[in-house]
Coordinates of C-alpha atoms in Angstrom, one line a residue:
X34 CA 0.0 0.0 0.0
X35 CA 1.1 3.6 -0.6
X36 CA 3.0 5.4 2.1
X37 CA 3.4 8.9 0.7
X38 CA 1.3 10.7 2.7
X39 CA -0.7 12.1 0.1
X40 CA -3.6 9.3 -0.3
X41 CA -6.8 10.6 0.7
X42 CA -9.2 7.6 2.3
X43 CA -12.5 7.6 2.7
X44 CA -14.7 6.1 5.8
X45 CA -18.0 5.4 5.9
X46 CA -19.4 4.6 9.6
X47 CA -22.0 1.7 9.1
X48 CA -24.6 0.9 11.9
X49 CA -26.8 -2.2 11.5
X50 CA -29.6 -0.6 13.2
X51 CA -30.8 2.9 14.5
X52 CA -28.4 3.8 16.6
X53 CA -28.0 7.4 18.3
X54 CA -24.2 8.5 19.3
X55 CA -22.4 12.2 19.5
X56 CA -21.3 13.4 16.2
X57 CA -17.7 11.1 16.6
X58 CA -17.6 11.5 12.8
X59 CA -17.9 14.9 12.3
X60 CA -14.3 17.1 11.2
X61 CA -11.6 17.1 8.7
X62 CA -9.2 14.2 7.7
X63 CA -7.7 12.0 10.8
X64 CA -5.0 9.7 11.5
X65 CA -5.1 5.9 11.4
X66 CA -4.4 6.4 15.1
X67 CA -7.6 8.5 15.3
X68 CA -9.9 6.4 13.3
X69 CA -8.7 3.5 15.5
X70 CA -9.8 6.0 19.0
X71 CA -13.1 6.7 16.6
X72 CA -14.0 3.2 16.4
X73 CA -13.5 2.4 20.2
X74 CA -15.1 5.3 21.0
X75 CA -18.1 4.3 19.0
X76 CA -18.6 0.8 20.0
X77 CA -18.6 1.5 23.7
X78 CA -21.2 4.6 23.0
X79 CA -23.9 2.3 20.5
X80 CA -26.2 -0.1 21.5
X81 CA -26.2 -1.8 18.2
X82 CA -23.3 -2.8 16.4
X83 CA -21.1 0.2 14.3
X84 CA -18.6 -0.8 11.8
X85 CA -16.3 1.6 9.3
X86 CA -15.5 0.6 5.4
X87 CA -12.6 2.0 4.0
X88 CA -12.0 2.6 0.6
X89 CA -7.8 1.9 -0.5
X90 CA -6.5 1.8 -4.0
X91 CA -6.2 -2.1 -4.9
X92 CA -2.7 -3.0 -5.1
X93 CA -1.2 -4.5 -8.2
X94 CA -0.3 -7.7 -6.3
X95 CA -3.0 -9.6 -4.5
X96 CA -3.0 -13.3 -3.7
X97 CA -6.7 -13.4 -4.8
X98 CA -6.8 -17.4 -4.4
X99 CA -6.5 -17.3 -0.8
X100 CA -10.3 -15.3 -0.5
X101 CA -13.9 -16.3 -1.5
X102 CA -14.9 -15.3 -5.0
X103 CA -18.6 -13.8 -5.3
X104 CA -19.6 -12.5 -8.8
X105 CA -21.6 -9.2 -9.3
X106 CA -24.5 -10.6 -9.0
X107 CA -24.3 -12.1 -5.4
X108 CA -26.0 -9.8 -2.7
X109 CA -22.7 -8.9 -1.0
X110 CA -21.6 -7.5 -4.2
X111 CA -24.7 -5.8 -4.9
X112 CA -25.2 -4.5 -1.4
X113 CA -21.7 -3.0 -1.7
X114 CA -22.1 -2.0 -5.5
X115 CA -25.6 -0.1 -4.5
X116 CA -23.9 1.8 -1.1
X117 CA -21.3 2.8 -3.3
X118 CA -23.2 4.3 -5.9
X119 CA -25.2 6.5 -3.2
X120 CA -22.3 7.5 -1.3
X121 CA -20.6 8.9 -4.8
X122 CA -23.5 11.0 -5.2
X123 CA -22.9 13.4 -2.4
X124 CA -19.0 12.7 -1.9
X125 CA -16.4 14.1 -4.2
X126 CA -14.1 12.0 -2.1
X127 CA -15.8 9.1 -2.3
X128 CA -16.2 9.6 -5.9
X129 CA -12.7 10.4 -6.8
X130 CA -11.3 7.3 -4.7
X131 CA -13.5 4.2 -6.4
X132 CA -13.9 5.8 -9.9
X133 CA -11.4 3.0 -11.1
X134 CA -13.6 0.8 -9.9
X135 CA -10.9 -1.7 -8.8
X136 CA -11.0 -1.1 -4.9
X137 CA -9.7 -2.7 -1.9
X138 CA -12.5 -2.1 0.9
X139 CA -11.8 -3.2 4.2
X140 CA -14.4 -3.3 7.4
X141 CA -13.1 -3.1 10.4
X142 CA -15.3 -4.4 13.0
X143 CA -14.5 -3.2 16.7
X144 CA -13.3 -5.6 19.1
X145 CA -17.0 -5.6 21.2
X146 CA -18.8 -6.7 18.3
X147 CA -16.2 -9.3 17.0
X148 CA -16.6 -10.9 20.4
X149 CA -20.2 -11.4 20.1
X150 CA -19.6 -13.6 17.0
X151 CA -17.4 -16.0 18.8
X152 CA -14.4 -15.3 21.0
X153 CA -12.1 -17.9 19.4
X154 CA -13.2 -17.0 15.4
X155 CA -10.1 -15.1 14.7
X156 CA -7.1 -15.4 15.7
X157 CA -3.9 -14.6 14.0
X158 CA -2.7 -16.8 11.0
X159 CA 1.3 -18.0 11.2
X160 CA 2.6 -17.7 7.5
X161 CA 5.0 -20.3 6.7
X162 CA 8.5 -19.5 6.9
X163 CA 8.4 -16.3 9.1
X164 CA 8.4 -16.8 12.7
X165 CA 5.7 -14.6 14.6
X166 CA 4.5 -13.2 10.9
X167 CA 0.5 -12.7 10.5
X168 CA -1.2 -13.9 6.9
X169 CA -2.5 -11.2 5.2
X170 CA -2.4 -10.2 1.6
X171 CA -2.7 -6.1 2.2
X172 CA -0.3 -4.8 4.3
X173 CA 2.7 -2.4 3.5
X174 CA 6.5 -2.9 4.8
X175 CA 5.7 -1.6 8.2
X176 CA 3.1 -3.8 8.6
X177 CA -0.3 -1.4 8.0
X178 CA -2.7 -0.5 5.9
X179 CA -2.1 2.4 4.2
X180 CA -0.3 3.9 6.7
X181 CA 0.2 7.5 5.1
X182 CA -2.9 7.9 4.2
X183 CA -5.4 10.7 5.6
X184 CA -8.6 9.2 6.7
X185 CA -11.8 11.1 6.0
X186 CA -15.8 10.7 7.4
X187 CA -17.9 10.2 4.5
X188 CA -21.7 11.3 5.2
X189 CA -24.9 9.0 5.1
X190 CA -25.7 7.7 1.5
X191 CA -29.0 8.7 0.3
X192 CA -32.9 8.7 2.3
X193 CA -33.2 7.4 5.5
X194 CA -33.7 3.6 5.8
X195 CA -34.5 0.6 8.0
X196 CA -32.3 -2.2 10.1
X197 CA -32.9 -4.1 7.1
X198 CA -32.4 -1.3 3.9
X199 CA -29.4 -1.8 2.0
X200 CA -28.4 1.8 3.2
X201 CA -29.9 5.0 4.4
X202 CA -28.5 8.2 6.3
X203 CA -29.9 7.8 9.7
X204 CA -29.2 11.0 11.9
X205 CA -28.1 10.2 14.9
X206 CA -27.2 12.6 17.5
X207 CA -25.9 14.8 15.0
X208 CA -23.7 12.3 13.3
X209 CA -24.7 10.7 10.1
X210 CA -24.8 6.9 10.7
X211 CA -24.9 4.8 7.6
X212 CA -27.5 1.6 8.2
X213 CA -26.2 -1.3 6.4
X214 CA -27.1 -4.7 8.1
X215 CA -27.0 -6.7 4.8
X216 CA -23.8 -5.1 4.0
X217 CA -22.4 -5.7 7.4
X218 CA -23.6 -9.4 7.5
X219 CA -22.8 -10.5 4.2
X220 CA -19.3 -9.4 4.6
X221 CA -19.0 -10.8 8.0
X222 CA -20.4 -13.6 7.7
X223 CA -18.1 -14.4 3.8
X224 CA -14.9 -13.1 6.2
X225 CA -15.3 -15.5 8.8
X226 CA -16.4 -18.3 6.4
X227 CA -13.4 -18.1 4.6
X228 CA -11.0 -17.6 7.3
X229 CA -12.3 -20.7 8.7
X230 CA -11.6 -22.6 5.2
X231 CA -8.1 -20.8 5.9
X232 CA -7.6 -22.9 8.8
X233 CA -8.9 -25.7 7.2
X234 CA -6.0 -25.9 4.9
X235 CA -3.4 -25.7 7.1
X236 CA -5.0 -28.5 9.5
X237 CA -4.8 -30.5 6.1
X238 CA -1.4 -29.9 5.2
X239 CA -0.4 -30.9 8.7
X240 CA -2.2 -33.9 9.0
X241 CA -0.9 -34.6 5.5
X242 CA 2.2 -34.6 7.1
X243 CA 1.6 -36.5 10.0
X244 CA -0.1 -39.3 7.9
X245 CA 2.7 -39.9 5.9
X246 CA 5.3 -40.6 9.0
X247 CA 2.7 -42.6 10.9
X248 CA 0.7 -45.1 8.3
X249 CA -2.3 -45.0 10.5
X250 CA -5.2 -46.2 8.7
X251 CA -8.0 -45.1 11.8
X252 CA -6.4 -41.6 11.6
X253 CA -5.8 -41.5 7.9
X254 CA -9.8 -42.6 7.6
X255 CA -11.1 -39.7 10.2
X256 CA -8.8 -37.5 8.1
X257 CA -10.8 -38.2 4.9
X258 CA -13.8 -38.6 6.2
X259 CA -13.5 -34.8 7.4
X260 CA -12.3 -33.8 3.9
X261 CA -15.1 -35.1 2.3
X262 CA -17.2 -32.7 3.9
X263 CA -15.9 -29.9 1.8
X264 CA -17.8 -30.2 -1.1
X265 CA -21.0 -30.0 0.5
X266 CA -19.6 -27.0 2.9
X267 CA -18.5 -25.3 -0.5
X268 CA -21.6 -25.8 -2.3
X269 CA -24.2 -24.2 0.7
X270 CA -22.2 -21.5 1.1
X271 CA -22.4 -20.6 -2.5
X272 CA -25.9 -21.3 -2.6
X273 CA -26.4 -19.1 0.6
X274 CA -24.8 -16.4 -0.4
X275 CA -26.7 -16.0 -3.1
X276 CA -29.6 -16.0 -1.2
X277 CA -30.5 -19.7 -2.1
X278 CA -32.3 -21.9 0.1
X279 CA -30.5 -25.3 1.0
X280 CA -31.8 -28.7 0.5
X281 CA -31.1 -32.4 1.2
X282 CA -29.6 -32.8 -2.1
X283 CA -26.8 -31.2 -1.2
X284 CA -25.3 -33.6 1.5
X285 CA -24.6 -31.2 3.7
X286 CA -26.3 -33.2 6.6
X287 CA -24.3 -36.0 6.4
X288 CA -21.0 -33.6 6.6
X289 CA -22.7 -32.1 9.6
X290 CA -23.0 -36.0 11.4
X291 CA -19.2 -36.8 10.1
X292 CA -18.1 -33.5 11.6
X293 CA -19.8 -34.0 14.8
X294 CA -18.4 -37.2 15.4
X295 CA -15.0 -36.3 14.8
X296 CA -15.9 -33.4 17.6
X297 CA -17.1 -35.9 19.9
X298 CA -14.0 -37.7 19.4
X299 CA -11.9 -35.1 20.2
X300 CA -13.8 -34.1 23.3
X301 CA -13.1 -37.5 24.7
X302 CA -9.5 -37.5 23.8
X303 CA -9.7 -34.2 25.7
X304 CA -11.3 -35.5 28.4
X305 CA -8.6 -38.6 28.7
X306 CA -5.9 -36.0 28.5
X307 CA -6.9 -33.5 31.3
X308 CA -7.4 -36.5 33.4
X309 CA -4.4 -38.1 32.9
X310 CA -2.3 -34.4 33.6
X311 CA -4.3 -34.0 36.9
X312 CA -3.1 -37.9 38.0
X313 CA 0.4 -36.6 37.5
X314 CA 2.6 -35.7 41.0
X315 CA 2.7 -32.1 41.5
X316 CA 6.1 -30.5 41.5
X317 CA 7.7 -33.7 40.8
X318 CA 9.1 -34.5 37.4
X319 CA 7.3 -36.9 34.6
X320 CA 9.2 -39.9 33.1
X321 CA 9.3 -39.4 29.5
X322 CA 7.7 -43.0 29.3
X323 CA 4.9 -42.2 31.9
X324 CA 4.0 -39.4 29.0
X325 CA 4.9 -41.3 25.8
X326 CA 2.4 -44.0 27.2
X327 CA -0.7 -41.2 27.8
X328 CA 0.2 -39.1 24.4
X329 CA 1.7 -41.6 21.9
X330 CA 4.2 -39.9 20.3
X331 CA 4.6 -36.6 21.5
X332 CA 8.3 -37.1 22.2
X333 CA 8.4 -37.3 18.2
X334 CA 8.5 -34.8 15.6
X335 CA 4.8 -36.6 14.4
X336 CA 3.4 -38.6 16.3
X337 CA -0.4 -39.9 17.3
X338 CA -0.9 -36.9 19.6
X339 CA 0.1 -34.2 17.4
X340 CA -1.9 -35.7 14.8
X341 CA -5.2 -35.9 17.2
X342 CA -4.9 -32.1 17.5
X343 CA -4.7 -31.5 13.9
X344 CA -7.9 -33.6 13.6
X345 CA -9.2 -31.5 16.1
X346 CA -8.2 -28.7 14.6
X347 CA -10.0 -29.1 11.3
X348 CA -13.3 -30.8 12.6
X349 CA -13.4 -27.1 14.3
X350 CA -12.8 -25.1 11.4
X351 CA -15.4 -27.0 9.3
X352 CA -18.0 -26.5 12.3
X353 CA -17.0 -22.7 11.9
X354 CA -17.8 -22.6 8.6
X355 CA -21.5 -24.8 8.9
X356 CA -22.2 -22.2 11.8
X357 CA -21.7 -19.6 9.7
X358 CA -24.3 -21.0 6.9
X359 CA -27.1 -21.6 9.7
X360 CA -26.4 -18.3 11.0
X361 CA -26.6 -16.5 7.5
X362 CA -29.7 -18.7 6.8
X363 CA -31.4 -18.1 9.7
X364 CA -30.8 -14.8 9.5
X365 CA -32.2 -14.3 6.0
X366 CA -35.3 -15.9 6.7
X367 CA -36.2 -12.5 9.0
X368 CA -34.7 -9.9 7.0
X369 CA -36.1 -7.4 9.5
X370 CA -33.5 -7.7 12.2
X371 CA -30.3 -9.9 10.2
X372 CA -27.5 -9.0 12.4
X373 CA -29.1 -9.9 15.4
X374 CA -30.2 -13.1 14.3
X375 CA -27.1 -14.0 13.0
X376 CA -25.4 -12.6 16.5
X377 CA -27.9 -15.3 18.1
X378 CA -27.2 -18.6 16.4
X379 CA -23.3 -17.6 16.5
X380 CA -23.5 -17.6 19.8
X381 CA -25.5 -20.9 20.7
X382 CA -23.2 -23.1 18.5
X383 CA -20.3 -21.6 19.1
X384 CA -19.6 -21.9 22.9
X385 CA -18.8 -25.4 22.5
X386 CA -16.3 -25.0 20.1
X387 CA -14.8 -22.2 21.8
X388 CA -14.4 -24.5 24.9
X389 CA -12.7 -27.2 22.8
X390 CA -10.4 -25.2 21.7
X391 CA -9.5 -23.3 25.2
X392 CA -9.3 -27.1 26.5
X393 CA -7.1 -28.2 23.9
X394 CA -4.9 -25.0 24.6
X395 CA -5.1 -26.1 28.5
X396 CA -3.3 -29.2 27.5
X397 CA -0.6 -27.9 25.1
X398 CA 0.0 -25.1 27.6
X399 CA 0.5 -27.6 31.1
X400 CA 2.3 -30.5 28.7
X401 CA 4.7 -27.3 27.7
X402 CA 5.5 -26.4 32.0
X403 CA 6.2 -30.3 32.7
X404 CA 9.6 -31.2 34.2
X405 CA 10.9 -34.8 32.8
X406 CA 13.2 -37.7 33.7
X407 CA 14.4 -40.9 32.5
X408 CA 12.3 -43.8 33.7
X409 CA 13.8 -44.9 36.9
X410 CA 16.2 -47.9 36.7
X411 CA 19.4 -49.8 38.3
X412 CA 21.8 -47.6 37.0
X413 CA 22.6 -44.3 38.5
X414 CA 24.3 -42.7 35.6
X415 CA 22.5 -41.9 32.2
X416 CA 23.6 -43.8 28.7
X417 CA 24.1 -41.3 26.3
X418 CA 21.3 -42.2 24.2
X419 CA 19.1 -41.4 27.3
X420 CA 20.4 -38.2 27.6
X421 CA 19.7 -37.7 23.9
X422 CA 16.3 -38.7 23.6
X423 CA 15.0 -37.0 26.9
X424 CA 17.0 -33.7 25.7
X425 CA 15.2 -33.8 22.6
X426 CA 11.5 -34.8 23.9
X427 CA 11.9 -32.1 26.6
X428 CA 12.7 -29.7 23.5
X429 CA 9.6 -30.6 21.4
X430 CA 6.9 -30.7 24.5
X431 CA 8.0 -27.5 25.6
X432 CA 7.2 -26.3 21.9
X433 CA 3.8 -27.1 22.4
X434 CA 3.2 -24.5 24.7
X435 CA 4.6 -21.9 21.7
X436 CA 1.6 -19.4 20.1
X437 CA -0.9 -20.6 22.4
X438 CA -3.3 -18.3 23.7
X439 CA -6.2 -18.9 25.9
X440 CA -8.6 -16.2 26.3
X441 CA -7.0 -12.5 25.7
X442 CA -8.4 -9.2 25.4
X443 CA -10.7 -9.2 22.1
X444 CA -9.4 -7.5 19.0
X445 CA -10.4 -5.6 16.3
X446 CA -11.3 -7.4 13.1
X447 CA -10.7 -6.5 9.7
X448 CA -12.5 -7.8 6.5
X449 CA -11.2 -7.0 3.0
X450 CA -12.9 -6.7 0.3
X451 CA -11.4 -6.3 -3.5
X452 CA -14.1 -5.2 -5.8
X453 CA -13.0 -5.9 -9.2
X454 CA -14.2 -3.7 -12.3
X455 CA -17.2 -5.8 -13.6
X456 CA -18.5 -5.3 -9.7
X457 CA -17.3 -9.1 -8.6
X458 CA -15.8 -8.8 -5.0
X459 CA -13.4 -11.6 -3.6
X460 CA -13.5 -11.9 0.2
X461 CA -10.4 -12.5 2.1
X462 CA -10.1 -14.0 5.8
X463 CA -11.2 -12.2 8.7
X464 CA -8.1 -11.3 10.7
X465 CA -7.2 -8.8 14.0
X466 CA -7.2 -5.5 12.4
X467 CA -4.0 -3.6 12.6
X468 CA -3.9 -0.1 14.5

């Protein structure tokens, strides 16, 4: 993204209901350190959710594999393609900044509304090959979004509207509050979708891995039995998103049963794990085979453990991604109040998933503090191949404790949108917004 100070940004505040608020918006151009205050300040004041779109030049180079592709006739596009319009009516800003009509728009929803859809949907991607690096496809060298650009309020597009208009100026307190809650909800709702496909792939590519050192046939079975479900994932999400209706045809409840057992699987393998840390001596070191006979394989570089978590791992990300569709579905069949439906069945499925994971993260985290020994024997001294081997497992189980989080102060998230020329839009993961 450009960095010479001299881009001019637009924003557009977005509520997903009638909201009143002071007039937060109202002024010349600000700061990306101001628009980041603007948002807090705006989500702590509103009773309903309030997002912000910005509008940045597309850059050149854009992974566009990595998102969800909607055409221009799919409702996210269209909702976009109509706000868009209005706004350029009654901005010369807005106008002069998507006349090319190859824009990179990117919501940013605060951190109080991201945690209503799920506490553990987003969380940071590791890209390959860079230690502590974040995935995302529209960031400068320092790390931001346009960084020296000058941010500036765009009004309300057009008449006044309703929770469920496509958009209308609603004035609020003095401030001109864009409703949206299509816009919002399509956009969320294709963001979190296809950052939880994001995960998906990586879970593959690690159990791919796994697979190939182990040769277990169960595992190798659960693995593409979850894989399967992908076609029928891929196919209701296109159908939902453009405001389809589902049906049987598409297999999409048997990928919901195969998906469920592999959950209920891995909540009894988490269940066997907890219970087998809290039989262990506190304060006394483990014997590496005391562990090894509990977690097969974790002293390994694979290994049956680390290949249960990957399993894990993806039978979450596909449930993320069939939450999403009942939430999107759910909400479409009460076009009155969307966002709040779709808040509401995110919610109820979610907070088992969310406790999973946190469990999960338990584990990796108290297997990452244990102290170990070699078993005890006759001998007092250790053979060097002892000394080896528990220098090494003590090196990989203290790994596992690496890039865990449990719990955390929410974060902002940011959704980015490239609209292409012909009005087609390609979705990329939701990820934590950058300040």
């Amino acid at each position: 993204m450009t960095d010479d100070h001299k881009t001019t940004v637009p924003v557009w505040t977005l509520a997903t209901a009638d909201v009143r608020v002071p007039a937060l918006t109202a002024g010349e151009s600000m700061t990306a350190e101001r628009l980041t205050e603007l948002r807090g300040a705006l989500a702590a004041l509103a009773d309903q959710p309030i997002v912000t779109l910005e509008a940045h030049p597309l850059p050149a180079r854009i992974d566009r594999s990595r998102g969800l592709s909607l055409d221009a006739a799919s409702p996210l596009a269209q909702h976009l393609s109509q706000f868009i319009n209005q706004s350029t009516r009654t901005s010369l800003t807005a106008a002069r900044a998507t006349a090319s009509g190859e824009v990179l728009y990117r919501m940013v929803v605060p951190a109080k509304v991201a945690a209503q859809v799920g506490k553990g949907l987003v969380r940071p991607m590791v890209a390959k090959g860079a230690a502590g690096a974040i995935r995302g496809p529209l960031v400068d060298s320092a790390g931001k979004i346009a960084a020296g650009a000058k941010f500036v309020p765009v009004g309300g597009a057009a008449a006044a509207g309703t929770a469920g208009a496509t958009a209308g100026a609603v004035a609020a307190g003095g401030a001109a509050l864009t409703v949206a809650a299509p816009l919002v909800l399509m956009a969320v709702a294709v963001g979190v979708s296809a950052h939880a496909d994001q995960k998906r792939q990586q879970a593959i590519e690690h159990i791919t891995e796994l697979l190939e050192q182990l040769h277990e046939d169960k595992l190798d079975d659960e693995r593409s039995a979850l894989d399967g479900c992908r076609a029928a994932i891929d196919k209701a999400t296109a159908i939902l998103l453009d405001q389809g209706k589902l049906g049987v045809s598409l297999g999409l409840d048997s990928a919901v049963y195969a998906i469920d057992t592999a959950l209920s699987k891995a909540d009894r393998r988490l269940a066997r794990w907890r219970s087998t840390l809290d039989a262990l001596p506190e304060d006394k070191p483990v014997e590496l085979n005391t562990l090894t006979e509990a977690f097969p394989g974790i002293d390994d570089q694979g290994g049956t453990f680390r290949a249960h978590l990957e399993i894990a791992s993806l039978a979450v990300a596909l449930k993320r991604r069939v939450v999403v569709l009942q939430a999107v579905e759910h909400a479409q069949n009460d076009p009155g109040n969307p966002f709040e439906n779709f808040v509401r069945e995110l919610k109820s499925d979610q907070q088992r998933l969310d406790e999973l994971e946190s469990g999960l993260a338990d584990v990796l985290l108290r297997l990452s503090a244990l102290e170990l020994t070699r078993p005890n024997g006759r001998l007092p001294v250790f053979k060097p191949s002892e000394v080896d081997r528990l220098m090494n497992a003590a090196h990989r189980i203290h790994q596992l404790g690496r890039g865990v989080t449990v719990g955390g102060r929410p974060q902002d998230v940011a959704i980015e949108i490239a609209r292409e020329k012909d009005g087609s839009v390609v979705v990329f993961p939701a990820l934590p917004a950058e300040a």
